[in-house]
Amino acid sequence: MGLIVQKFGGSSVANADKIRNVARIITETYRRGHNVVAVLSAQGDTTDDLIAKAAEINPRASKREMDMLLSTGEQISCSLCAMAIEAMGYPVVSLTGWQAGIRTNSTYSNARVKRILPERVLAELDKRSIVIVTGFQGINKYDDITTLGRGGSDTSAVALAAALQADLCQIYTDVDGVYTADPRHVTGAQKLDEITYDEMLELASLGAQVLHNRSVEMAKRYSVNLEVLSSFSGQPGTKVKEVTKNMEKVYISGVAKDSDIARVAVIGLPDEPGIAFKVFSALGKEKINVDIILQSIGRHGTKDISFTVKHEDMDRAKELLEERKEAFRFDHIDVVDTVAKVSIVGAGMVNNSGVASRMFEALYGAGININMISTSEIKISVLVAKKDADRAVQAIHDRFFNQYGNNGN
Ligand code: ADP
Ligand code: ASP
Ligand code: MG
């Protein structure tokens, strides 16, 4: 009998009945003889509602105070779940991030877990108590509450699983597992029995919300046995692991969309050495991550550089470059947020030519224009108009998964 960490997302704890359902899953695991640490998110839309509340008072509230506020959502769901388990007659204790020893750096609103001091949790488990821990939050060196970024409860769960050397980390959510595309929006999306850490990391980073990307990074680093499954259906989920059976055979495992981006174009830069370095080091110093980059061929001594950034960094990126307009000697900057990134991911694509052309053919067939392209060993991303993004995902998914049977082989 081992230790299982179970994480339940916002929709799994959205109301009293759902909390009772979660309490039932936890206590059934416990009754089978396992020790259980459960990590919970805030109920339903609580975190969004708290953000809206803050905006009514101070739209420019400091990130420290935002973390103080947002962390309360998880405290509510955890205490309520502990009460449900108490009512069922089991020993249980709920703990905040700091009580559970989750130490983070000081990047408020997007903190990283630095280490976990597991003594309290271990002491409770020794007593055979069920331990419920607030997801999404930790504590920094100033003893301030921090949060791990939206969707960060997955990372709390994996971090605890790694620190406690749990036998399994189960991420319970509102779909049956990881699918070949978002099953809520893409017709014909298929559930995957298993997926590699690397593919899952790409999918999560490219917009598949089902797992927080840092949770996958951590699961890979500490070889955490990770499983994604539904709180409601009782069906087997998706295993995320180092190696999967079908890595060679399957070209692509999924299609993802990220609409939360913007494209910045710096027009009329001098066509001379060092320009790209200057532009991107100015952004890098301010911790603005740049994604797809496209540089035009020089003509008449000038060139253009376009790149994508997260939507939240759009204004700051523009500002930083405008401040350097004279030094960088460009003509003007053009920024648009009417774009989205659509990507395919697959460990098998490295040895299979023709994957990119099939993706582009699907877009051509749907009459969708590609603005930018970027590739790596296991992914291809394209930038398209936001209004076309859902159609693009569907067309690409159809091309690989439906048209010629499973995975377009
Ligand atoms: P939770 O509140 O449980 O953390 P999330 O809303 O963060 O749940 O993540 C689950 C959602 O992720 C699903 O409802 C689904 O719409 C979305 N999703 C996006 N891409 C995928 C995918 N490839 N497989 C499964 N779900 C996906
Ligand atoms: N409650 C937080 C959010 O809504 C964390 C999470 O759900 O994982 O982002
Ligand atoms: Mg989530």
GROMACS .gro file of C-alpha atoms in nm, residues 94-102 117 120-121 139:
model
   13
   94SER     CA    1  -0.665   2.043   0.571
   95LEU     CA    2  -0.346   2.245   0.533
   96THR     CA    3  -0.257   2.569   0.354
   97GLY     CA    4   0.047   2.587   0.127
   98TRP     CA    5   0.266   2.719   0.406
   99GLN     CA    6   0.149   2.457   0.655
  100ALA     CA    7   0.234   2.192   0.395
  101GLY     CA    8   0.584   2.342   0.359
  102ILE     CA    9   0.553   2.457  -0.003
  117LEU     CA   10   0.948   2.084   0.368
  120ARG     CA   11   0.402   1.829   0.877
  121VAL     CA   12   0.242   1.630   0.596
  139ILE     CA   13   0.509   3.083   0.084
   0.00000   0.00000   0.00000
